[in-house]
XYZ file of C-alpha atoms in Angstrom:
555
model
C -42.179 -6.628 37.958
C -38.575 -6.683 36.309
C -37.621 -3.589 34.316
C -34.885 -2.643 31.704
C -32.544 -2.082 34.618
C -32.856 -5.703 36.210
C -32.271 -6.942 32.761
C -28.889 -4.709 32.313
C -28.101 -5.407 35.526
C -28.542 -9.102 35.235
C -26.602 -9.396 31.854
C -23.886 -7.096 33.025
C -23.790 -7.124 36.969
C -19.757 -6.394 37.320
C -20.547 -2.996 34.775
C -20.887 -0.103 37.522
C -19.643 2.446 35.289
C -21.390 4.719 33.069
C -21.554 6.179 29.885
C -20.891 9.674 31.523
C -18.136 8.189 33.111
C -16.176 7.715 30.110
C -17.468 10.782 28.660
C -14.776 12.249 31.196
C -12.469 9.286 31.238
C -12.132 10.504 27.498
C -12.808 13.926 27.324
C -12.883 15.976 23.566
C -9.713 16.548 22.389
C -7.754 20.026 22.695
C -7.130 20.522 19.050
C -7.107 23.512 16.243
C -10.564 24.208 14.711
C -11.296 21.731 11.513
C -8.463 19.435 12.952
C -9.336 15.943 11.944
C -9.031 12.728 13.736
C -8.570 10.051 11.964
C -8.200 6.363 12.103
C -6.865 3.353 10.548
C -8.541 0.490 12.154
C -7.055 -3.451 10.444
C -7.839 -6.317 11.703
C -4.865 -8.722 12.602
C -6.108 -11.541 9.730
C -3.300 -11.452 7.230
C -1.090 -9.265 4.996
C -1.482 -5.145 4.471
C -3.743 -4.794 1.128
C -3.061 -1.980 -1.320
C -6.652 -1.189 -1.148
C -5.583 -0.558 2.995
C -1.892 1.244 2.320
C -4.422 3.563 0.360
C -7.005 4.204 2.508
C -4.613 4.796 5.651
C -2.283 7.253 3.270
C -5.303 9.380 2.898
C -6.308 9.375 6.756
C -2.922 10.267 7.937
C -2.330 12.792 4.996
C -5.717 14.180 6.193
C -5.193 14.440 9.411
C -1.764 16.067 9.275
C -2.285 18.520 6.558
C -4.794 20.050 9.250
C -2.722 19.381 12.284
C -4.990 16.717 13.930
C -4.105 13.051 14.854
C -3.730 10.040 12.665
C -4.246 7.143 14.783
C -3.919 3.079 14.738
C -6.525 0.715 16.643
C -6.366 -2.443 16.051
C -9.784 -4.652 15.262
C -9.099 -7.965 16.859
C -12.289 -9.332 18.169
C -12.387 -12.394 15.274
C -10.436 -14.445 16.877
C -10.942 -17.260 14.609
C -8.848 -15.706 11.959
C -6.845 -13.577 13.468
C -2.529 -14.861 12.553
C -0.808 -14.121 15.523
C 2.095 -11.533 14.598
C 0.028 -9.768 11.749
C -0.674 -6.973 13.795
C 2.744 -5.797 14.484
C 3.769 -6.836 10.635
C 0.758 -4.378 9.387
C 2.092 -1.578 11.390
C 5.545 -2.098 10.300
C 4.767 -1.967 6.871
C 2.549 1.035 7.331
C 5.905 2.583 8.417
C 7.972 1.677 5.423
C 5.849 3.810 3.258
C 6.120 6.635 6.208
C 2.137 5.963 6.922
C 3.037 6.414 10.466
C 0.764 6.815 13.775
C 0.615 9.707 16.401
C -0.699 7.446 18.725
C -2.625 3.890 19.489
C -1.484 0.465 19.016
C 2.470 0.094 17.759
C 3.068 -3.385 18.892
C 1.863 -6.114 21.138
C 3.810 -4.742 24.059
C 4.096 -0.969 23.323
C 0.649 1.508 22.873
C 1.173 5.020 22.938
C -1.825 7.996 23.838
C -4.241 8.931 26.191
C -7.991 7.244 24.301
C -6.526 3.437 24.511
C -6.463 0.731 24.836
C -6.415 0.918 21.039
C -6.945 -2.994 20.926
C -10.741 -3.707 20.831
C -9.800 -7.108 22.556
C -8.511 -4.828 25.334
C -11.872 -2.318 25.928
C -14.574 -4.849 27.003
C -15.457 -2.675 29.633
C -16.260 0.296 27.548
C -18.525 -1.663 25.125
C -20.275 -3.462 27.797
C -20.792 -0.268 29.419
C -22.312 1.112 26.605
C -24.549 -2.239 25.747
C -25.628 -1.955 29.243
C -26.864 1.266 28.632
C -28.151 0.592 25.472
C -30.024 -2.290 27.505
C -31.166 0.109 29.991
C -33.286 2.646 27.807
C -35.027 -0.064 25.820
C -32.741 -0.329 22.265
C -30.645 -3.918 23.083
C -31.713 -7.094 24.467
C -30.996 -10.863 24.395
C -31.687 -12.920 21.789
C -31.750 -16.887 22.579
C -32.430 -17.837 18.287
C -30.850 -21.331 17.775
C -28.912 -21.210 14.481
C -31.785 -23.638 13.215
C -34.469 -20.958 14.192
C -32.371 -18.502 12.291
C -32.032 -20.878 9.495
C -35.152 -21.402 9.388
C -36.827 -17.759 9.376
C -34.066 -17.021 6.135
C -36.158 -19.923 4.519
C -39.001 -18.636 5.061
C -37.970 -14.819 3.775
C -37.102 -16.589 0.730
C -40.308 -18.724 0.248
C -41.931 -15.049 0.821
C -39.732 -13.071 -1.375
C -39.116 -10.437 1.474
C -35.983 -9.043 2.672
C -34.023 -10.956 4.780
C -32.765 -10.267 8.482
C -33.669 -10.529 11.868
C -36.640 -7.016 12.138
C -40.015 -6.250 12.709
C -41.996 -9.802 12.781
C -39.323 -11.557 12.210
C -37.619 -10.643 15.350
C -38.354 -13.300 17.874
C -37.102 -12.032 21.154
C -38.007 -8.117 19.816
C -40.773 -7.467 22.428
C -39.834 -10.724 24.517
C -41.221 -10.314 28.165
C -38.606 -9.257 30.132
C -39.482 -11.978 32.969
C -39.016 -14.596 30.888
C -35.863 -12.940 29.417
C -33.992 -13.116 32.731
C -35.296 -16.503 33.526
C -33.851 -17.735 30.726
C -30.388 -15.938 31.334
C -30.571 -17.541 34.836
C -31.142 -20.733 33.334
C -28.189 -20.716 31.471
C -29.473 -20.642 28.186
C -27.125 -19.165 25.355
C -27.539 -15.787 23.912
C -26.603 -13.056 21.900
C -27.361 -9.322 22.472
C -29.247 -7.543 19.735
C -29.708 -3.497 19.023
C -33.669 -2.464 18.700
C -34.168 -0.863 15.438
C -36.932 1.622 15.206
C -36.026 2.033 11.246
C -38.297 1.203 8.271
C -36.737 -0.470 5.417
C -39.652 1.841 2.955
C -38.216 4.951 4.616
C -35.070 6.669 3.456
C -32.452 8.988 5.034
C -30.455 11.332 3.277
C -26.664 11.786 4.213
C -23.721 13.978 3.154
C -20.472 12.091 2.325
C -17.407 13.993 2.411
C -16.340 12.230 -0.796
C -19.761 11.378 -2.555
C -21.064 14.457 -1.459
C -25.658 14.244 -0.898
C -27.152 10.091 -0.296
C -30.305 8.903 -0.482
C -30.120 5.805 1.531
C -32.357 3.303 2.788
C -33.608 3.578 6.555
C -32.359 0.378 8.780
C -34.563 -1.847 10.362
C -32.262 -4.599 11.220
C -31.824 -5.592 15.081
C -28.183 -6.251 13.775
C -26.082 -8.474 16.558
C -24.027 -6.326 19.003
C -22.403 -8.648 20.904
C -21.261 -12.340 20.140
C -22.354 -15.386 22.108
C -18.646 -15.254 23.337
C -18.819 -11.655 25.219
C -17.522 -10.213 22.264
C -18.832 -6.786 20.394
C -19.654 -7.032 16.437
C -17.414 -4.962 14.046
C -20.752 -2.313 13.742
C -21.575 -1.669 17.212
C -17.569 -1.642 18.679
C -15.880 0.476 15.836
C -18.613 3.225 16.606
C -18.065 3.275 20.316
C -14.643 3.553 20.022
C -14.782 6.405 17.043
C -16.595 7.961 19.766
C -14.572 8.010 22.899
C -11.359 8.573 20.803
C -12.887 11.612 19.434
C -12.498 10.373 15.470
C -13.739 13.116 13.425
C -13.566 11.541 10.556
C -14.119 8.179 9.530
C -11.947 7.440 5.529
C -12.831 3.730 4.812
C -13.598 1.997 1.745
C -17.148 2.550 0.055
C -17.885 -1.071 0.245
C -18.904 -0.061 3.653
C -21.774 2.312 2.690
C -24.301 0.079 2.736
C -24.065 -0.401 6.152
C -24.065 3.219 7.235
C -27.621 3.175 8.001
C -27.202 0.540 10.867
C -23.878 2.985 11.952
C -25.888 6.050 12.002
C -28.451 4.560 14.098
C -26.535 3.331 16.690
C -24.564 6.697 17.238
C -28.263 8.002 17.091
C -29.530 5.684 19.549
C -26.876 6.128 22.040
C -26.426 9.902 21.895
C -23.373 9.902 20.468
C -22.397 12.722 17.659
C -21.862 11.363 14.232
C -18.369 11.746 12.851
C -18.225 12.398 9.300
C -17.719 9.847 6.708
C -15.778 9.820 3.391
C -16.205 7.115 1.412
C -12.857 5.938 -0.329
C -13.437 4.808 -3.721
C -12.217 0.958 -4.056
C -8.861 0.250 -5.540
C -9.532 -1.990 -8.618
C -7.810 -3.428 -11.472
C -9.094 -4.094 -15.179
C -8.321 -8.025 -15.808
C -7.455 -10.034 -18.684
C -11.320 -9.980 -20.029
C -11.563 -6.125 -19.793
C -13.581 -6.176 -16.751
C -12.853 -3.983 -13.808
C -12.552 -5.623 -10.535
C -11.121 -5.288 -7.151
C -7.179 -6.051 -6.377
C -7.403 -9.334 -5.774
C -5.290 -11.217 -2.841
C -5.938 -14.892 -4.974
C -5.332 -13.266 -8.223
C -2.877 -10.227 -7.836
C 0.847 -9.950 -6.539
C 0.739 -6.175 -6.393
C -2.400 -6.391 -4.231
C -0.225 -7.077 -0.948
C 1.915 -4.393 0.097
C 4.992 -6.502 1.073
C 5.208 -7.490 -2.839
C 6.245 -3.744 -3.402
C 8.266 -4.058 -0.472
C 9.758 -7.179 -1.424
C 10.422 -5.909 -4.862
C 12.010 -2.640 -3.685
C 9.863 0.119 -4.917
C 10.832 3.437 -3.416
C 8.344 4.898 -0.791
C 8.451 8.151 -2.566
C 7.471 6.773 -5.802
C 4.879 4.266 -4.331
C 3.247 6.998 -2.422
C 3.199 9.454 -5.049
C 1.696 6.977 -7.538
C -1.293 6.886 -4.343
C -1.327 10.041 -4.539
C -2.330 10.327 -8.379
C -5.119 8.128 -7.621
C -6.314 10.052 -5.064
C -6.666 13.653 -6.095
C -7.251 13.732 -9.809
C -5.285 17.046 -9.793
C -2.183 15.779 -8.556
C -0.105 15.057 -11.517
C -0.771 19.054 -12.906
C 0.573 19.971 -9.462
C 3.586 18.039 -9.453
C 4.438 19.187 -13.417
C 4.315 22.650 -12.027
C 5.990 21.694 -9.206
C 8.804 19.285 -9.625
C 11.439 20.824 -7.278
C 8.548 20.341 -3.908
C 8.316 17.473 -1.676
C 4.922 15.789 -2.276
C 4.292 16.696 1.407
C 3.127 19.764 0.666
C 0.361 18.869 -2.525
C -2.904 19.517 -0.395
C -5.327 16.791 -0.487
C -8.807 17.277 -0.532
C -12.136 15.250 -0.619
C -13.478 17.242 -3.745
C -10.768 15.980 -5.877
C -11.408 12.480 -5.171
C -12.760 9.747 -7.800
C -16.192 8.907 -7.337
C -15.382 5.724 -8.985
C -12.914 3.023 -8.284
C -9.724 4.239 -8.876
C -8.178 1.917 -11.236
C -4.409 0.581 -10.203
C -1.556 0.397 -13.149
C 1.814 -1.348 -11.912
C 3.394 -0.003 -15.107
C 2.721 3.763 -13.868
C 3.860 3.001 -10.210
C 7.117 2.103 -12.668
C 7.126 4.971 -14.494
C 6.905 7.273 -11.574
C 9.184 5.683 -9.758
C 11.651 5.696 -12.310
C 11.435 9.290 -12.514
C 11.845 9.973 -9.104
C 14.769 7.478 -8.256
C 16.433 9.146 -11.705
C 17.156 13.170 -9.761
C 17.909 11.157 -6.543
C 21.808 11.654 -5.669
C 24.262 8.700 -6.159
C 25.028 8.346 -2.723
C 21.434 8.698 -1.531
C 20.107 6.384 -3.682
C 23.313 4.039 -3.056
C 21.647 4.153 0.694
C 18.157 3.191 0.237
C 19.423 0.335 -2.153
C 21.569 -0.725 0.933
C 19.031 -0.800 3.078
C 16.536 -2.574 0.762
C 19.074 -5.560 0.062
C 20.191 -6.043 3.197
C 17.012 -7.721 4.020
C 16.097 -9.050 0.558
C 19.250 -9.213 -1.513
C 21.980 -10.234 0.570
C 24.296 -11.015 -1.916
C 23.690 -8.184 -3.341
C 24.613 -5.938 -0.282
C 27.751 -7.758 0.508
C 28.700 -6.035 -2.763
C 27.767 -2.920 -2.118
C 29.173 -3.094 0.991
C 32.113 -4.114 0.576
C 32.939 -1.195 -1.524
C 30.303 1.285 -1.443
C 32.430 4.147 -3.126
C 32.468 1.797 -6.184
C 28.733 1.231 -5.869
C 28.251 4.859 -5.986
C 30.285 5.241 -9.175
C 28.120 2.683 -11.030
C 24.864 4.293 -9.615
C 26.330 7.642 -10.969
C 27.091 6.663 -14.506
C 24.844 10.023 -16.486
C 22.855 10.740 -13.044
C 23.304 13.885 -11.811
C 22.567 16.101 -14.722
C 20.201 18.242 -15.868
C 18.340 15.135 -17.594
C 19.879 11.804 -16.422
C 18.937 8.424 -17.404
C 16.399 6.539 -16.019
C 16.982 2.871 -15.929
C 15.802 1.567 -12.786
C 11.679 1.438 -11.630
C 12.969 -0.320 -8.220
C 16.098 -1.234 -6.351
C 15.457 -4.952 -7.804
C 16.162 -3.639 -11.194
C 19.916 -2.517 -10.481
C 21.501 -5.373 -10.004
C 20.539 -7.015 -13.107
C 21.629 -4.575 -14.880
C 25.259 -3.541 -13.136
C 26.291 -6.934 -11.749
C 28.829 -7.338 -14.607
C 30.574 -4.393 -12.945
C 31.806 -7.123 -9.894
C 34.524 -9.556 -11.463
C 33.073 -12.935 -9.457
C 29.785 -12.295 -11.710
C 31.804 -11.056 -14.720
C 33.867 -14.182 -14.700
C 31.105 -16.508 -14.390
C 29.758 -15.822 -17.701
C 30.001 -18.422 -20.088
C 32.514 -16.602 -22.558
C 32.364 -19.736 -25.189
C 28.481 -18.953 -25.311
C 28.075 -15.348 -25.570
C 25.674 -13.985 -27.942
C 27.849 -12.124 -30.796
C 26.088 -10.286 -33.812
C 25.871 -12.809 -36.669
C 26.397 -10.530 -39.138
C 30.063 -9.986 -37.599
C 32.771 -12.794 -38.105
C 34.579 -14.408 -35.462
C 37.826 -12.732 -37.098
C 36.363 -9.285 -37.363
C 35.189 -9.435 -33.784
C 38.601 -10.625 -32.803
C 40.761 -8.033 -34.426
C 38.295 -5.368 -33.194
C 38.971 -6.054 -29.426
C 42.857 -6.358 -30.378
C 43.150 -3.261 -31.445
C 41.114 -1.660 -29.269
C 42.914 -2.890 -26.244
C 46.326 -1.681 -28.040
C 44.823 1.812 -28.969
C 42.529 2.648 -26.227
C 42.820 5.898 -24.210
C 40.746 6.202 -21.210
C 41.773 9.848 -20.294
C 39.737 11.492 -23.248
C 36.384 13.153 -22.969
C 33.319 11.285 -23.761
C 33.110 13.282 -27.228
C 36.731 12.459 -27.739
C 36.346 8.775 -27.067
C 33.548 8.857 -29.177
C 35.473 10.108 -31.718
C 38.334 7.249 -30.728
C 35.635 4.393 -31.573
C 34.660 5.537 -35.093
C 38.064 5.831 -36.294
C 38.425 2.050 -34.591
C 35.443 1.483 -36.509
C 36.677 2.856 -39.640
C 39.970 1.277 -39.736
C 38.201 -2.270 -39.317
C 35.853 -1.104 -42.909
C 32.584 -0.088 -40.238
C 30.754 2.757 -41.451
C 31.430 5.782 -38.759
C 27.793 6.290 -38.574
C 24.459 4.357 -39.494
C 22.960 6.438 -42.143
C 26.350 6.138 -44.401
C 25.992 2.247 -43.682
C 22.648 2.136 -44.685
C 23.151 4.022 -48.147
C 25.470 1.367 -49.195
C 25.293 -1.797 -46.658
C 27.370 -3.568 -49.524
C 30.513 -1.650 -48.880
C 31.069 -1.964 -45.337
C 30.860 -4.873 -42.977
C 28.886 -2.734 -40.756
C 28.442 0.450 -38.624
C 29.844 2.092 -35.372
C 27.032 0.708 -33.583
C 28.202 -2.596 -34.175
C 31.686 -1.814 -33.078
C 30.707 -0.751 -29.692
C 28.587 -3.496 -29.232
C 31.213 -5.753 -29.660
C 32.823 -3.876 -27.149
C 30.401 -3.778 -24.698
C 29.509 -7.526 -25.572
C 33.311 -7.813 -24.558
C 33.014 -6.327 -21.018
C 29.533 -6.940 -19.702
C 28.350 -9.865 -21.668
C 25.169 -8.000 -22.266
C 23.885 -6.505 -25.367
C 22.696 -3.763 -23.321
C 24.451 -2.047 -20.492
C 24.830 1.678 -18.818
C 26.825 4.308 -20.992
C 30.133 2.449 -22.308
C 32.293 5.178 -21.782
C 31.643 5.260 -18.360
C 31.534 1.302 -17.943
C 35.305 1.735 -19.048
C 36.142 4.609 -16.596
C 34.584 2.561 -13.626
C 36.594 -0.448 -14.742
C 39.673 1.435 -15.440
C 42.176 0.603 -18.275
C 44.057 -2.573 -16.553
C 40.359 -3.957 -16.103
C 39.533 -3.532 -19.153
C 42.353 -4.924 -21.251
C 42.136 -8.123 -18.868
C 38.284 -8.464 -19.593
C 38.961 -8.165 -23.582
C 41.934 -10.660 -23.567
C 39.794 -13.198 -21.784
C 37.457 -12.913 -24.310
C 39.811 -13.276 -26.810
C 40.541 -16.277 -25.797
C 37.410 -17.918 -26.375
C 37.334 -16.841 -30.288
């Protein structure tokens, strides 16, 4: 009479090792007490969500704050979706926002520690070792459904109004004799390999999330699939056998998975493995035009693909410390009391985390990133911006490049002060706004078109810029040139200030304002543009005079 063994051993007859023997192939790791482990764990299907930058900011933030390992295996047993290349592209983008691994899979040739390979694709062995087991003591065996059978059993759990799955009478091959089992192997006949519940779906287990702190849950009773028709392992039964032998001590994914933590604490159960703990990330979600809340959507949402912040050039530091904000409720009062710290050292904790799906704003990623890149240096921002253009502005960094102490001047115009402007929420923002500075984009503007103030004549505009470019004096101090521009204004009948203008709008033909707006009209052909005065030190006096007399020329 066949037993559990024969029917391992028939399934899996080139398996000769053992779960023991993996036990020591991947011993426990020699780390400080409460040291976590963590993972990020994609799947090589498409682009890096937002929803996923988050989730592996707060393993890797978890696991170094407490001097354990942050870790990258990559999920690649669907090989119907799976986009060759995405792998390598998910890692690299993990990078740019300094999410970065201690060890596992970097690339498609290069895998670095001692609990690989971190491609599932790569560790059939190791599952099939531990189905085999699993085979051996009674909790797995084949199941030879046809997809009609299947079909039709979901029909019939309808018709019923019971819950549907493949468990207790509804499970075909459940007690199947095992004699017929192998005969049916031996004749070739397909199957897939099932786990053996011994759950009730009226019973309930009770849990402790790290995040969501005490569950109630409902017991499994599904004999979920553990292995595909094609020799591969299911997402539930691999991830937990490699959490296992790579020693994860903590398993941060997204609480969309919580449902299914009754089938993952079963088969750690079942196996003999020890549970690692679980905290349940809340879901990154968005309110949409309706006032619903909803998850970032790929279809729907730009910003829910990390390559769009890439793309448009927000800084890491800003990025992540927006993630950061929606991670530990507490982490804008630490950074007001601490403005002069690297975010590195704000301490994150599970406590502090939403219970409820933490709601993404692009304007506040904006905002914070404006106030970040605003107390960077000049000539480290100048850097960054570089960098960033070189692969997606390229006419913009032949600019910069081409003289970068100039680029640095512009950058600098009321930076580095005790409360400098804040104009740009991302490197895309800065050349927009500074590209006058560079004559080829200067002198490209359509001068016969620009947009003058229609409550200033062509003449008054005219003789403004004349004299200006007879009287101006570049070498005075800001107050001083101030000073310079009302008396300009004054001499042309323009109120020196806006609150004399305003008593008596009759008597002048307008204010100060209006004067330097002509100017800067003039020289940028923007309404709005950095601080004037230093516009006109950048430019320098010959620069400027040439600039106004082209104008000129088009009045």
């Amino acid at each position: 009479m066949s037993n559990y063994h024969d029917l391992a051993n028939i399934i899996f007859p080139e398996i000769k090792l053992t779960i023991e023997d993996l036990e020591r192939r991947y011993p426990k790791r020699n780390l400080p007490v409460d040291a976590k482990v963590i993972r990020f764990a994609p799947s090589p299907t498409g682009f890096l969500h937002t929803g996923s930058l988050f989730a592996s900011l707060v393993g890797c933030y978890f696991a170094h704050q407490s001097k354990g390992v942050f870790y990258i295996r990559l999920e690649d047993t669907d090989t119907k979706r799976e986009i060759v290349g995405s792998g390598e592209s998910l890692v690299e983008q993990l990078k740019a926002f300094d999410v970065i691994p201690d060890e596992g899979y970097i690339s498609e040739t290069k895998q670095i520690g001692n609990y690989g390979p971190y491609k599932q694709s790569e560790r059939s062995e190791i599952y099939n070792t531990c189905i085999k087991h699993l085979i051996e003591i009674g909790r797995a065996y084949p199941c030879f459904c046809s997809a009609e059978e299947l079909q039709a059993l979901r029909k019939e759990q309808e018709a019923n109004k019971e819950i549907p799955g493949y468990y207790g009478k509804y499970a075909k091959y459940r007690d199947y004799p095992i004699e017929d089992a192998i005969q049916k192997i031996q004749a070739g006949e397909p199957y897939i390999l099932r786990f053996k519940s011994m759950g009730n779906h009226n019973n309930k287990i009770h849990f402790h999330d790290e995040i969501k702190g005490d569950l109630e849950l409902t017991e499994n009773d599904q004999d979920i699939v553990i292995c595909k028709s094609d020799g591969l392992p299911t997402y539930h039964f691999a991830h937990l056998v490699d959490d296992h032998f790579m020693r994860t001590t903590h398993v941060t994914r997204g609480e969309e998975w919580l449902p299914s933590l009754p089938i993952h604490l079963e088969l750690f159960d079942s196996i003999g493995f020890e549970r690692p703990k679980y905290a349940h990330i809340p879901n990154v979600m968005k309110v949409d035009e309706n006032g619903n809340k909803r998850k970032l959507s790929k279809r729907k949402d730009a910003e829910a693909a990390v390559s769009y912040f890439l793309e448009q050039g927000y800084p890491k530091y800003g990025f992540i410390e927006y993630l950061l904000t929606i991670a530990n409720s507490n982490y804008e009062a630490w950074r007001d009391e601490n403005l002069d710290k690297d975010f590195k050292e704000f301490q994150l904790t599970f406590e502090k985390m939403s219970l409820d799906g933490a709601l993404f704003d692009l304007a506040k990623v904006g905002n914070i990133s404006k106030e970040r890149m605003a107390y960077k240096k000049a000539k480290d921002l100048a850097e960054e911006v570089k960098v960033w253009a070189k692969e997606y502005q390229p006419e913009f960094y032949e600019k910069i490049i081409k003289d970068e102490a100039f680029f640095i001047s512009i950058l600098n115009i009321e930076r580095e002060k005790e409360k400098p402007r804040k104009d740009y929420a991302k490197y895309s923002d800065i050349y927009p706004i500074i590209s006058f500075f560079y004559d080829e984009v200067y002198d490209a503007i359509d001068k016969n078109n620009i947009e003058w103030n229609p409550n200033i004549s062509t003449t008054d505009i005219k003789e403004v810029l004349q004299d200006y470019a007879k009287t101006m004096n570049l070498n005075l101090s800001e107050e001083e040139w101030f000073t310079s521009i009302k008396e300009l204004a004054v001499r042309h009948n323009f109120a020196d200030n806006i609150k004399l203008w305003k008593k008596d709008k009759e008597a002048y033909k307008g204010h100060v304002g209006d004067v330097s707006e002509v100017l800067r009209i003039a020289l940028s052909g923007k309404k709005n543009s950095p601080n004037l005065y230093y516009v006109m030190q950048i430019l320098g006096k010959d620069k400027v005079k040439e600039r106004i007399e082209k104008v000129i020329e088009t009045l």
